PDB file of C-alpha atoms in Angstrom:
ATOM      1  CA  MET K   1    -248.755-289.114  33.586  1.00 46.00           C
ATOM      2  CA  ARG K   2    -244.943-289.300  33.356  1.00 60.00           C
ATOM      3  CA  SER K   3    -242.925-289.735  36.512  1.00 81.00           C
ATOM      4  CA  PHE K   4    -239.823-287.962  35.176  1.00 92.00           C
ATOM      5  CA  ASP K   5    -239.861-284.331  33.978  1.00 96.00           C
ATOM      6  CA  VAL K   6    -237.215-284.362  31.236  1.00 97.00           C
ATOM      7  CA  ASP K   7    -237.420-280.633  30.512  1.00 97.00           C
ATOM      8  CA  ALA K   8    -236.980-279.634  34.157  1.00 97.00           C
ATOM      9  CA  PHE K   9    -234.185-282.173  34.659  1.00 97.00           C
ATOM     10  CA  VAL K  10    -231.959-280.903  31.822  1.00 97.00           C
ATOM     11  CA  ARG K  11    -232.570-277.266  32.768  1.00 97.00           C
ATOM     12  CA  GLU K  12    -231.475-278.084  36.339  1.00 97.00           C
ATOM     13  CA  VAL K  13    -228.359-279.876  35.035  1.00 96.00           C
ATOM     14  CA  PHE K  14    -227.374-276.755  33.057  1.00 95.00           C
ATOM     15  CA  ASP K  15    -228.124-274.445  35.940  1.00 96.00           C
ATOM     16  CA  ASP K  16    -226.206-276.546  38.477  1.00 95.00           C
ATOM     17  CA  ALA K  17    -223.140-276.939  36.225  1.00 94.00           C
ATOM     18  CA  TRP K  18    -222.828-273.650  34.378  1.00 94.00           C
ATOM     19  CA  ASN K  19    -224.615-271.008  36.449  1.00 95.00           C
ATOM     20  CA  LEU K  20    -224.334-272.208  40.039  1.00 94.00           C
ATOM     21  CA  ARG K  21    -221.173-274.335  39.658  1.00 91.00           C
ATOM     22  CA  ASN K  22    -222.847-276.730  42.094  1.00 93.00           C
ATOM     23  CA  PHE K  23    -220.901-279.847  41.196  1.00 90.00           C
ATOM     24  CA  ALA K  24    -222.030-281.700  44.329  1.00 92.00           C
ATOM     25  CA  ALA K  25    -225.580-281.674  42.944  1.00 92.00           C
ATOM     26  CA  LEU K  26    -224.359-283.128  39.649  1.00 90.00           C
ATOM     27  CA  SER K  27    -223.079-286.320  41.247  1.00 91.00           C
ATOM     28  CA  GLY K  28    -226.708-287.375  41.756  1.00 92.00           C
ATOM     29  CA  ARG K  29    -227.644-286.521  38.173  1.00 95.00           C
ATOM     30  CA  PHE K  30    -224.747-288.132  36.287  1.00 96.00           C
ATOM     31  CA  ASP K  31    -223.962-291.821  35.932  1.00 96.00           C
ATOM     32  CA  PRO K  32    -220.510-292.793  37.291  1.00 91.00           C
ATOM     33  CA  GLY K  33    -219.561-293.990  33.787  1.00 93.00           C
ATOM     34  CA  PHE K  34    -220.741-290.736  32.165  1.00 96.00           C
ATOM     35  CA  ARG K  35    -219.177-289.997  28.756  1.00 98.00           C
ATOM     36  CA  PHE K  36    -218.680-286.537  27.231  1.00 97.00           C
ATOM     37  CA  ALA K  37    -217.853-285.372  23.719  1.00 97.00           C
ATOM     38  CA  GLY K  38    -217.405-281.674  23.055  1.00 95.00           C
ATOM     39  CA  PRO K  39    -215.810-279.038  20.861  1.00 90.00           C
ATOM     40  CA  THR K  40    -212.165-279.161  19.820  1.00 87.00           C
ATOM     41  CA  ASP K  41    -212.096-282.956  20.139  1.00 90.00           C
ATOM     42  CA  ARG K  42    -212.724-282.936  23.891  1.00 94.00           C
ATOM     43  CA  VAL K  43    -213.680-286.476  24.882  1.00 97.00           C
ATOM     44  CA  PHE K  44    -213.601-287.882  28.384  1.00 94.00           C
ATOM     45  CA  HIS K  45    -215.310-290.150  30.901  1.00 96.00           C
ATOM     46  CA  GLY K  46    -216.495-289.360  34.393  1.00 94.00           C
ATOM     47  CA  LEU K  47    -217.795-286.368  36.276  1.00 93.00           C
ATOM     48  CA  GLN K  48    -214.386-285.094  37.464  1.00 94.00           C
ATOM     49  CA  PRO K  49    -213.047-284.311  33.946  1.00 95.00           C
ATOM     50  CA  TYR K  50    -216.418-282.742  33.096  1.00 94.00           C
ATOM     51  CA  GLN K  51    -216.172-280.531  36.157  1.00 94.00           C
ATOM     52  CA  GLN K  52    -212.633-279.523  35.139  1.00 94.00           C
ATOM     53  CA  PHE K  53    -213.895-278.611  31.652  1.00 93.00           C
ATOM     54  CA  VAL K  54    -216.744-276.500  33.055  1.00 94.00           C
ATOM     55  CA  GLU K  55    -214.380-274.802  35.517  1.00 93.00           C
ATOM     56  CA  SER K  56    -211.869-274.042  32.737  1.00 92.00           C
ATOM     57  CA  VAL K  57    -214.559-272.262  30.730  1.00 92.00           C
ATOM     58  CA  THR K  58    -216.402-270.540  33.568  1.00 92.00           C
ATOM     59  CA  GLY K  59    -213.125-269.463  35.162  1.00 93.00           C
ATOM     60  CA  SER K  60    -212.292-267.376  32.103  1.00 94.00           C
ATOM     61  CA  PHE K  61    -215.536-265.381  32.142  1.00 95.00           C
ATOM     62  CA  THR K  62    -217.018-263.330  34.968  1.00 91.00           C
ATOM     63  CA  GLY K  63    -220.769-263.192  35.102  1.00 91.00           C
ATOM     64  CA  LEU K  64    -221.051-266.075  32.654  1.00 93.00           C
ATOM     65  CA  GLN K  65    -224.720-267.039  32.483  1.00 96.00           C
ATOM     66  CA  PHE K  66    -226.241-269.860  30.470  1.00 96.00           C
ATOM     67  CA  GLN K  67    -229.853-269.950  29.412  1.00 97.00           C
ATOM     68  CA  VAL K  68    -231.554-273.010  27.985  1.00 98.00           C
ATOM     69  CA  ASP K  69    -233.645-271.619  25.139  1.00 98.00           C
ATOM     70  CA  GLU K  70    -235.321-274.824  23.926  1.00 98.00           C
ATOM     71  CA  VAL K  71    -235.524-278.455  25.046  1.00 98.00           C
ATOM     72  CA  TYR K  72    -236.527-281.249  22.695  1.00 98.00           C
ATOM     73  CA  TRP K  73    -236.724-284.850  23.824  1.00 98.00           C
ATOM     74  CA  MET K  74    -238.038-288.295  23.092  1.00 97.00           C
ATOM     75  CA  GLY K  75    -238.158-291.534  25.035  1.00 96.00           C
ATOM     76  CA  ASN K  76    -239.716-293.011  28.130  1.00 94.00           C
ATOM     77  CA  ASP K  77    -238.907-294.074  31.692  1.00 92.00           C
ATOM     78  CA  ILE K  78    -238.160-297.666  30.655  1.00 93.00           C
ATOM     79  CA  ASP K  79    -235.886-297.115  27.635  1.00 95.00           C
ATOM     80  CA  GLY K  80    -234.446-293.771  28.667  1.00 96.00           C
ATOM     81  CA  TYR K  81    -234.481-290.387  26.949  1.00 98.00           C
ATOM     82  CA  LEU K  82    -232.584-288.572  24.249  1.00 98.00           C
ATOM     83  CA  THR K  83    -232.619-284.799  24.551  1.00 98.00           C
ATOM     84  CA  SER K  84    -231.426-281.830  22.571  1.00 98.00           C
ATOM     85  CA  GLU K  85    -231.061-278.406  24.151  1.00 98.00           C
ATOM     86  CA  ARG K  86    -230.419-275.157  22.346  1.00 98.00           C
ATOM     87  CA  TRP K  87    -228.720-272.695  24.670  1.00 98.00           C
ATOM     88  CA  SER K  88    -227.146-269.250  24.782  1.00 97.00           C
ATOM     89  CA  ALA K  89    -224.545-267.744  27.076  1.00 97.00           C
ATOM     90  CA  VAL K  90    -223.126-264.301  27.832  1.00 97.00           C
ATOM     91  CA  GLY K  91    -220.186-263.205  29.934  1.00 96.00           C
ATOM     92  CA  ARG K  92    -217.088-261.021  30.140  1.00 97.00           C
ATOM     93  CA  HIS K  93    -213.634-262.400  29.327  1.00 97.00           C
ATOM     94  CA  ALA K  94    -212.143-260.959  32.508  1.00 95.00           C
ATOM     95  CA  ASN K  95    -209.783-263.738  33.562  1.00 94.00           C
ATOM     96  CA  GLY K  96    -206.941-265.472  31.818  1.00 91.00           C
ATOM     97  CA  GLY K  97    -207.248-269.158  31.091  1.00 91.00           C
ATOM     98  CA  ILE K  98    -207.891-271.497  28.211  1.00 91.00           C
ATOM     99  CA  TYR K  99    -208.793-268.550  25.963  1.00 93.00           C
ATOM    100  CA  GLY K 100    -205.640-266.562  26.695  1.00 93.00           C
ATOM    101  CA  PRO K 101    -205.035-263.411  28.731  1.00 95.00           C
ATOM    102  CA  ALA K 102    -208.084-261.453  29.872  1.00 96.00           C
ATOM    103  CA  THR K 103    -209.392-258.864  27.410  1.00 96.00           C
ATOM    104  CA  GLY K 104    -212.540-257.595  29.114  1.00 96.00           C
ATOM    105  CA  ALA K 105    -214.534-258.496  26.011  1.00 95.00           C
ATOM    106  CA  GLU K 106    -218.271-259.051  26.378  1.00 96.00           C
ATOM    107  CA  VAL K 107    -218.949-262.331  24.597  1.00 97.00           C
ATOM    108  CA  GLN K 108    -222.022-264.187  23.437  1.00 96.00           C
ATOM    109  CA  ASN K 109    -222.154-267.821  22.510  1.00 95.00           C
ATOM    110  CA  TRP K 110    -224.748-270.278  21.311  1.00 96.00           C
ATOM    111  CA  GLY K 111    -224.689-274.017  21.291  1.00 97.00           C
ATOM    112  CA  ILE K 112    -226.464-277.319  21.259  1.00 98.00           C
ATOM    113  CA  THR K 113    -226.159-280.058  23.851  1.00 98.00           C
ATOM    114  CA  GLN K 114    -227.596-283.536  23.610  1.00 98.00           C
ATOM    115  CA  HIS K 115    -228.009-285.951  26.497  1.00 98.00           C
ATOM    116  CA  ARG K 116    -228.779-289.612  26.825  1.00 98.00           C
ATOM    117  CA  ILE K 117    -230.562-290.121  30.127  1.00 98.00           C
ATOM    118  CA  VAL K 118    -231.165-293.568  31.618  1.00 97.00           C
ATOM    119  CA  ASN K 119    -232.732-294.204  35.030  1.00 95.00           C
ATOM    120  CA  CYS K 120    -232.898-290.453  35.678  1.00 95.00           C
ATOM    121  CA  ARG K 121    -229.124-290.023  35.209  1.00 97.00           C
ATOM    122  CA  VAL K 122    -227.086-288.543  32.360  1.00 98.00           C
ATOM    123  CA  VAL K 123    -225.005-291.309  30.804  1.00 98.00           C
ATOM    124  CA  GLU K 124    -223.764-289.371  27.751  1.00 98.00           C
ATOM    125  CA  GLU K 125    -223.470-285.737  26.706  1.00 98.00           C
ATOM    126  CA  TRP K 126    -222.545-284.252  23.353  1.00 98.00           C
ATOM    127  CA  THR K 127    -221.977-280.488  23.290  1.00 97.00           C
ATOM    128  CA  LEU K 128    -221.244-278.284  20.329  1.00 96.00           C
ATOM    129  CA  PHE K 129    -220.645-274.547  20.234  1.00 95.00           C
ATOM    130  CA  ASN K 130    -218.768-272.289  17.860  1.00 92.00           C
ATOM    131  CA  GLU K 131    -215.526-272.058  19.795  1.00 92.00           C
ATOM    132  CA  LEU K 132    -213.836-270.259  16.877  1.00 92.00           C
ATOM    133  CA  ASP K 133    -216.455-267.500  17.016  1.00 95.00           C
ATOM    134  CA  LEU K 134    -215.899-267.216  20.767  1.00 95.00           C
ATOM    135  CA  MET K 135    -212.136-266.851  20.245  1.00 94.00           C
ATOM    136  CA  MET K 136    -212.733-264.275  17.473  1.00 95.00           C
ATOM    137  CA  GLN K 137    -214.855-262.165  19.843  1.00 96.00           C
ATOM    138  CA  ILE K 138    -212.016-262.274  22.365  1.00 96.00           C
ATOM    139  CA  ALA K 139    -209.356-261.516  19.741  1.00 94.00           C
ATOM    140  CA  ALA K 140    -211.318-258.487  18.473  1.00 95.00           C
ATOM    141  CA  ALA K 141    -210.890-256.920  21.930  1.00 91.00           C
ATOM    142  CA  ARG K 142    -207.078-257.255  21.850  1.00 85.00           C
TER     143      ARG K 142
END
């Protein structure tokens, strides 16, 4: 029997970051040297820049809700885990921010996130979503 529930862990990470915006909880789930690579060449180290990225996205959309649709993983407690999560999100572009002035557009987005987890902490995250499609949904409402 495994001592670490990978599926539950990554779902909680998503929920804490994107739905609850509970960044205090993330400090116990992320390694201090955490590295992130995301869309539009976003690359940074540490939880603070990650939090700023999440806040920049969530601040533009009211009611933004993420759902983890699938979790795939491999690994073990000794060597660590590699995960891949397919997710979807919906929200309303009701606030200005990184995606321009508010339009009120209802948007949908889909993406894939991969994590490397060692000693029950995220040490790396790679996230990809179609940011161009998101911006096109917003532009269509202008």
